Every structure is written in C-alpha cells, then in structure tokens.
Amino acid sequence: MSFLSLREDRYIVMERLYDRQSADVGLRGFGARRWVVLYLTAFFVMTVQATIGVQAQSLCINEIMVANVDLFVDPSYNYGGWVEVYNPTSDVLSLNNYFLRHTDAEGKVKQSKLTTGHGTVAPLGYAVLWFDHNSSDGYYGSYAGTQIPFKLDADGGLLELLDSKGHVVDAVCYPKCISRCSWMRQTDGDATFGWTSRATPGASNNASPI
C-alpha cells in the first residue's frame, strides 16, 4: 500500500472503529473518540516509521515542544510551540514547498505549506518552525508571517512532514504534553523518542538526557 492510500484510509478506519466501539461497549462522547483516534494514530505512525525510517537523504522531525510556557521566545515575541527539523545529509536543503500536516487528538487535520521565508537547513543542521501567533491573526511583528498558523495539540497528536509532491518524508506521533519539556529523538535522527527537560531548539539533541 502506498503512503498516500495508507494516509487517506486511516481517517475512514478511525471513524468506523469509533462507531463500532461505541456500539459494542457503550463508549460515548469526546473521551471515546479521542482514545480511538490516538490509538489508531499511534498505529499509523509506527507503520510509516517502520517503512520509511529516518532516511539519510531526507529531512526529519527531530524535536517537538508543545507547552513552551516561558522558555523560548518566538519571532512573534510569544512563547509558541515549536518543531525542530534536522538535516542528516551533506547538502543544504530548502524548506520551500514542504508541508507540515497536524492531526490532533480528535482527528482534526490542519496543514501549512512552507515557503522561502522558512529558509534552508545546513548539512547536519537544524531549523526551528514556530506555531501560532501568525500575522493573519493580528500584528505580531515583522517576522510573524513565518509562524505556522495553528497550534499543536496539548493532548497529543500526529505531525507529518511532506515533500512538494505530498509524499510523507517523516511522521512523529507525540503524547500528551508536559510543560517546559520537549519530545525529542534520543540522538539526532535516531528512532527512539523520549521526554527531556533540556530542550535544544536549533541545536543537537545528543547531550540531552531523556
């Protein structure tokens, strides 16, 4: 099955399984839907990661901080959530025409296209993408136009990085957030994720304990 068909089918499966669980065991309401969506999202991510892995020739999602309460000020002069992208290659890679797609704990999907304003990623380097407080929401300063125009879900979710053709380059499922902590790869580009209180936006994960 292709990445595209797998990705499209998961939403149909989410709804069908939710309906089946509701009928079979009496699950109702917001909590039931969230449980089913998160369960299936985690399964989907494990399937994708097992298939594509962290490839030596592609960008990857290296670190995620949802609850940046008071640690790192973003370009809009706020404490927004952020995602770090790592370049494991020996080439400079542009972020232009990539997409970030986010599925929240309820299964709602939002997507944003990256532009030349998001810059490039140096070989073995990092780029930090900031969320919320975009210029479209009001005036947050001259650099707020590069903010991703939605929030990461504090209850957990799925974050996907797609190339210009819509192919999944990397996908990370993150759990319910912990304030002032980031969900990071144990080492840059590694398959193992964990929580750390030593977030490193724009720098290596290798010295941070998880």
GROMACS .gro file of C-alpha atoms in nm:
model
  210
    1MET     CA    1   0.000   0.000   0.000
    2SER     CA    2   0.131   0.346  -0.084
    3PHE     CA    3   0.187   0.616   0.179
    4LEU     CA    4  -0.090   0.823   0.024
    5SER     CA    5  -0.353   0.548   0.031
    6LEU     CA    6  -0.250   0.446   0.383
    7ARG     CA    7  -0.281   0.804   0.499
    8GLU     CA    8  -0.623   0.852   0.340
    9ASP     CA    9  -0.760   0.521   0.465
   10ARG     CA   10  -0.668   0.586   0.828
   11TYR     CA   11  -0.938   0.852   0.866
   12ILE     CA   12  -1.208   0.615   0.738
   13VAL     CA   13  -1.081   0.346   0.975
   14MET     CA   14  -1.083   0.592   1.268
   15GLU     CA   15  -1.449   0.674   1.217
   16ARG     CA   16  -1.554   0.312   1.162
   17LEU     CA   17  -1.370   0.186   1.467
   18TYR     CA   18  -1.511   0.468   1.679
   19ASP     CA   19  -1.865   0.380   1.573
   20ARG     CA   20  -1.801   0.010   1.636
   21GLN     CA   21  -1.654   0.073   1.981
   22SER     CA   22  -1.945   0.298   2.073
   23ALA     CA   23  -2.197   0.031   1.974
   24ASP     CA   24  -2.011  -0.266   2.125
   25VAL     CA   25  -1.901  -0.135   2.463
   26GLY     CA   26  -2.113   0.173   2.512
   27LEU     CA   27  -1.838   0.429   2.464
   28ARG     CA   28  -1.983   0.773   2.409
   29GLY     CA   29  -1.866   1.130   2.361
   30PHE     CA   30  -1.541   1.319   2.345
   31GLY     CA   31  -1.327   1.080   2.550
   32ALA     CA   32  -1.410   0.775   2.341
   33ARG     CA   33  -1.333   0.947   2.012
   34ARG     CA   34  -1.005   1.080   2.147
   35TRP     CA   35  -0.898   0.735   2.269
   36VAL     CA   36  -0.972   0.566   1.938
   37VAL     CA   37  -0.808   0.838   1.730
   38LEU     CA   38  -0.491   0.838   1.938
   39TYR     CA   39  -0.472   0.459   1.931
   40LEU     CA   40  -0.504   0.444   1.554
   41THR     CA   41  -0.276   0.742   1.503
   42ALA     CA   42  -0.003   0.571   1.703
   43PHE     CA   43  -0.050   0.253   1.495
   44PHE     CA   44  -0.030   0.453   1.172
   45VAL     CA   45   0.291   0.629   1.277
   46MET     CA   46   0.459   0.303   1.376
   47THR     CA   47   0.366   0.161   1.036
   48VAL     CA   48   0.505   0.462   0.847
   49GLN     CA   49   0.821   0.484   1.055
   50ALA     CA   50   0.888   0.113   1.013
   51THR     CA   51   0.851   0.159   0.637
   52ILE     CA   52   1.036   0.486   0.571
   53GLY     CA   53   1.253   0.516   0.882
   54VAL     CA   54   1.480   0.816   0.914
   55GLN     CA   55   1.638   0.822   0.575
   56ALA     CA   56   1.989   0.958   0.528
   57GLN     CA   57   1.873   1.166   0.231
   58SER     CA   58   1.572   1.342   0.383
   59LEU     CA   59   1.477   1.595   0.647
   60CYS     CA   60   1.331   1.462   0.970
   61ILE     CA   61   1.133   1.591   1.265
   62ASN     CA   62   1.388   1.591   1.546
   63GLU     CA   63   1.217   1.758   1.842
   64ILE     CA   64   0.871   1.890   1.940
   65MET     CA   65   0.775   2.128   2.220
   66VAL     CA   66   0.403   2.194   2.261
   67ALA     CA   67   0.389   2.368   2.600
   68ASN     CA   68   0.662   2.628   2.569
   69VAL     CA   69   0.530   2.810   2.873
   70ASP     CA   70   0.811   3.057   2.940
   71LEU     CA   71   1.135   2.920   2.795
   72PHE     CA   72   1.187   3.026   2.432
   73VAL     CA   73   1.058   3.346   2.274
   74ASP     CA   74   0.946   3.303   1.914
   75PRO     CA   75   0.978   3.557   1.628
   76SER     CA   76   0.635   3.700   1.720
   77TYR     CA   77   0.760   3.774   2.074
   78ASN     CA   78   0.544   3.498   2.226
   79TYR     CA   79   0.604   3.157   2.380
   80GLY     CA   80   0.467   2.947   2.095
   81GLY     CA   81   0.505   2.576   2.037
   82TRP     CA   82   0.779   2.470   1.800
   83VAL     CA   83   0.922   2.185   1.597
   84GLU     CA   84   1.285   2.128   1.511
   85VAL     CA   85   1.374   1.983   1.170
   86TYR     CA   86   1.709   1.809   1.126
   87ASN     CA   87   1.907   1.767   0.804
   88PRO     CA   88   2.111   1.443   0.816
   89THR     CA   89   2.257   1.495   0.468
   90SER     CA   90   2.571   1.665   0.336
   91ASP     CA   91   2.366   1.910   0.127
   92VAL     CA   92   2.189   2.235   0.202
   93LEU     CA   93   1.814   2.162   0.185
   94SER     CA   94   1.547   2.425   0.132
   95LEU     CA   95   1.221   2.409   0.330
   96ASN     CA   96   1.037   2.580   0.045
   97ASN     CA   97   0.734   2.380  -0.078
   98TYR     CA   98   0.741   2.131   0.209
   99PHE     CA   99   0.423   2.086   0.411
  100LEU     CA  100   0.354   2.034   0.778
  101ARG     CA  101   0.037   1.841   0.850
  102HIS     CA  102  -0.100   1.800   1.201
  103THR     CA  103  -0.370   1.562   1.323
  104ASP     CA  104  -0.493   1.645   1.672
  105ALA     CA  105  -0.627   1.410   1.941
  106GLU     CA  106  -0.977   1.436   1.794
  107GLY     CA  107  -0.865   1.351   1.442
  108LYS     CA  108  -0.890   1.707   1.307
  109VAL     CA  109  -0.633   1.779   1.038
  110LYS     CA  110  -0.458   2.107   0.961
  111GLN     CA  111  -0.186   2.167   0.706
  112SER     CA  112   0.051   2.450   0.624
  113LYS     CA  113   0.286   2.498   0.329
  114LEU     CA  114   0.638   2.619   0.398
  115THR     CA  115   0.789   2.894   0.183
  116THR     CA  116   1.124   3.053   0.106
  117GLY     CA  117   1.071   3.259   0.421
  118HIS     CA  118   1.132   2.946   0.627
  119GLY     CA  119   1.483   2.930   0.489
  120THR     CA  120   1.720   2.640   0.437
  121VAL     CA  121   1.873   2.375   0.662
  122ALA     CA  122   2.250   2.340   0.660
  123PRO     CA  123   2.417   1.998   0.632
  124LEU     CA  124   2.381   1.822   0.970
  125GLY     CA  125   2.200   2.137   1.077
  126TYR     CA  126   1.865   2.237   1.225
  127ALA     CA  127   1.569   2.464   1.155
  128VAL     CA  128   1.305   2.563   1.411
  129LEU     CA  129   0.946   2.611   1.295
  130TRP     CA  130   0.724   2.810   1.531
  131PHE     CA  131   0.348   2.766   1.570
  132ASP     CA  132   0.057   3.005   1.632
  133HIS     CA  133   0.067   3.389   1.653
  134ASN     CA  134   0.079   3.425   1.275
  135SER     CA  135   0.040   3.765   1.108
  136SER     CA  136  -0.303   3.657   0.984
  137ASP     CA  137  -0.422   3.653   1.347
  138GLY     CA  138  -0.315   4.011   1.409
  139TYR     CA  139   0.005   4.213   1.415
  140TYR     CA  140   0.277   4.019   1.596
  141GLY     CA  141   0.576   4.191   1.440
  142SER     CA  142   0.753   4.182   1.106
  143TYR     CA  143   0.861   3.816   1.137
  144ALA     CA  144   0.528   3.664   1.237
  145GLY     CA  145   0.445   3.572   0.877
  146THR     CA  146   0.660   3.260   0.907
  147GLN     CA  147   0.472   3.126   1.212
  148ILE     CA  148   0.277   2.808   1.132
  149PRO     CA  149  -0.086   2.933   1.157
  150PHE     CA  150  -0.222   2.678   1.403
  151LYS     CA  151  -0.142   2.529   1.744
  152LEU     CA  152  -0.002   2.190   1.833
  153ASP     CA  153  -0.249   1.992   2.044
  154ALA     CA  154  -0.160   1.967   2.413
  155ASP     CA  155  -0.345   1.634   2.430
  156GLY     CA  156  -0.112   1.473   2.176
  157GLY     CA  157  -0.122   1.425   1.802
  158LEU     CA  158   0.046   1.330   1.478
  159LEU     CA  159   0.287   1.560   1.296
  160GLU     CA  160   0.389   1.483   0.938
  161LEU     CA  161   0.648   1.643   0.713
  162LEU     CA  162   0.558   1.612   0.344
  163ASP     CA  163   0.759   1.698   0.034
  164SER     CA  164   0.634   1.912  -0.255
  165LYS     CA  165   0.455   1.612  -0.410
  166GLY     CA  166   0.268   1.529  -0.090
  167HIS     CA  167   0.480   1.226  -0.001
  168VAL     CA  168   0.544   1.164   0.367
  169VAL     CA  169   0.908   1.237   0.447
  170ASP     CA  170   0.874   1.184   0.822
  171ALA     CA  171   0.593   1.132   1.073
  172VAL     CA  172   0.600   1.158   1.451
  173CYS     CA  173   0.325   1.077   1.699
  174TYR     CA  174   0.370   1.275   2.021
  175PRO     CA  175   0.188   1.210   2.352
  176LYS     CA  176   0.005   1.448   2.582
  177CYS     CA  177   0.245   1.730   2.651
  178ILE     CA  178   0.447   1.809   2.963
  179SER     CA  179   0.502   2.178   3.031
  180ARG     CA  180   0.853   2.305   2.962
  181CYS     CA  181   0.960   1.968   2.820
  182SER     CA  182   1.020   1.858   2.461
  183TRP     CA  183   0.953   1.527   2.288
  184MET     CA  184   1.284   1.457   2.115
  185ARG     CA  185   1.487   1.193   1.941
  186GLN     CA  186   1.745   1.046   2.179
  187THR     CA  187   2.016   1.149   1.936
  188ASP     CA  188   1.980   1.348   1.615
  189GLY     CA  189   1.793   1.140   1.358
  190ASP     CA  190   1.760   0.842   1.594
  191ALA     CA  191   1.442   0.630   1.601
  192THR     CA  192   1.400   0.649   1.981
  193PHE     CA  193   1.194   0.935   2.127
  194GLY     CA  194   1.151   1.047   2.486
  195TRP     CA  195   1.081   1.345   2.712
  196THR     CA  196   1.355   1.583   2.818
  197SER     CA  197   1.360   1.894   3.037
  198ARG     CA  198   1.663   2.014   2.841
  199ALA     CA  199   1.506   2.122   2.514
  200THR     CA  200   1.751   2.221   2.240
  201PRO     CA  201   1.576   2.419   1.963
  202GLY     CA  202   1.822   2.470   1.680
  203ALA     CA  203   2.092   2.254   1.840
  204SER     CA  204   2.187   1.888   1.880
  205ASN     CA  205   1.982   1.652   2.095
  206ASN     CA  206   2.282   1.434   2.168
  207ALA     CA  207   2.373   1.583   2.507
  208SER     CA  208   2.016   1.599   2.644
  209PRO     CA  209   1.907   1.316   2.874
  210ILE     CA  210   1.568   1.155   2.805
   0.00000   0.00000   0.00000
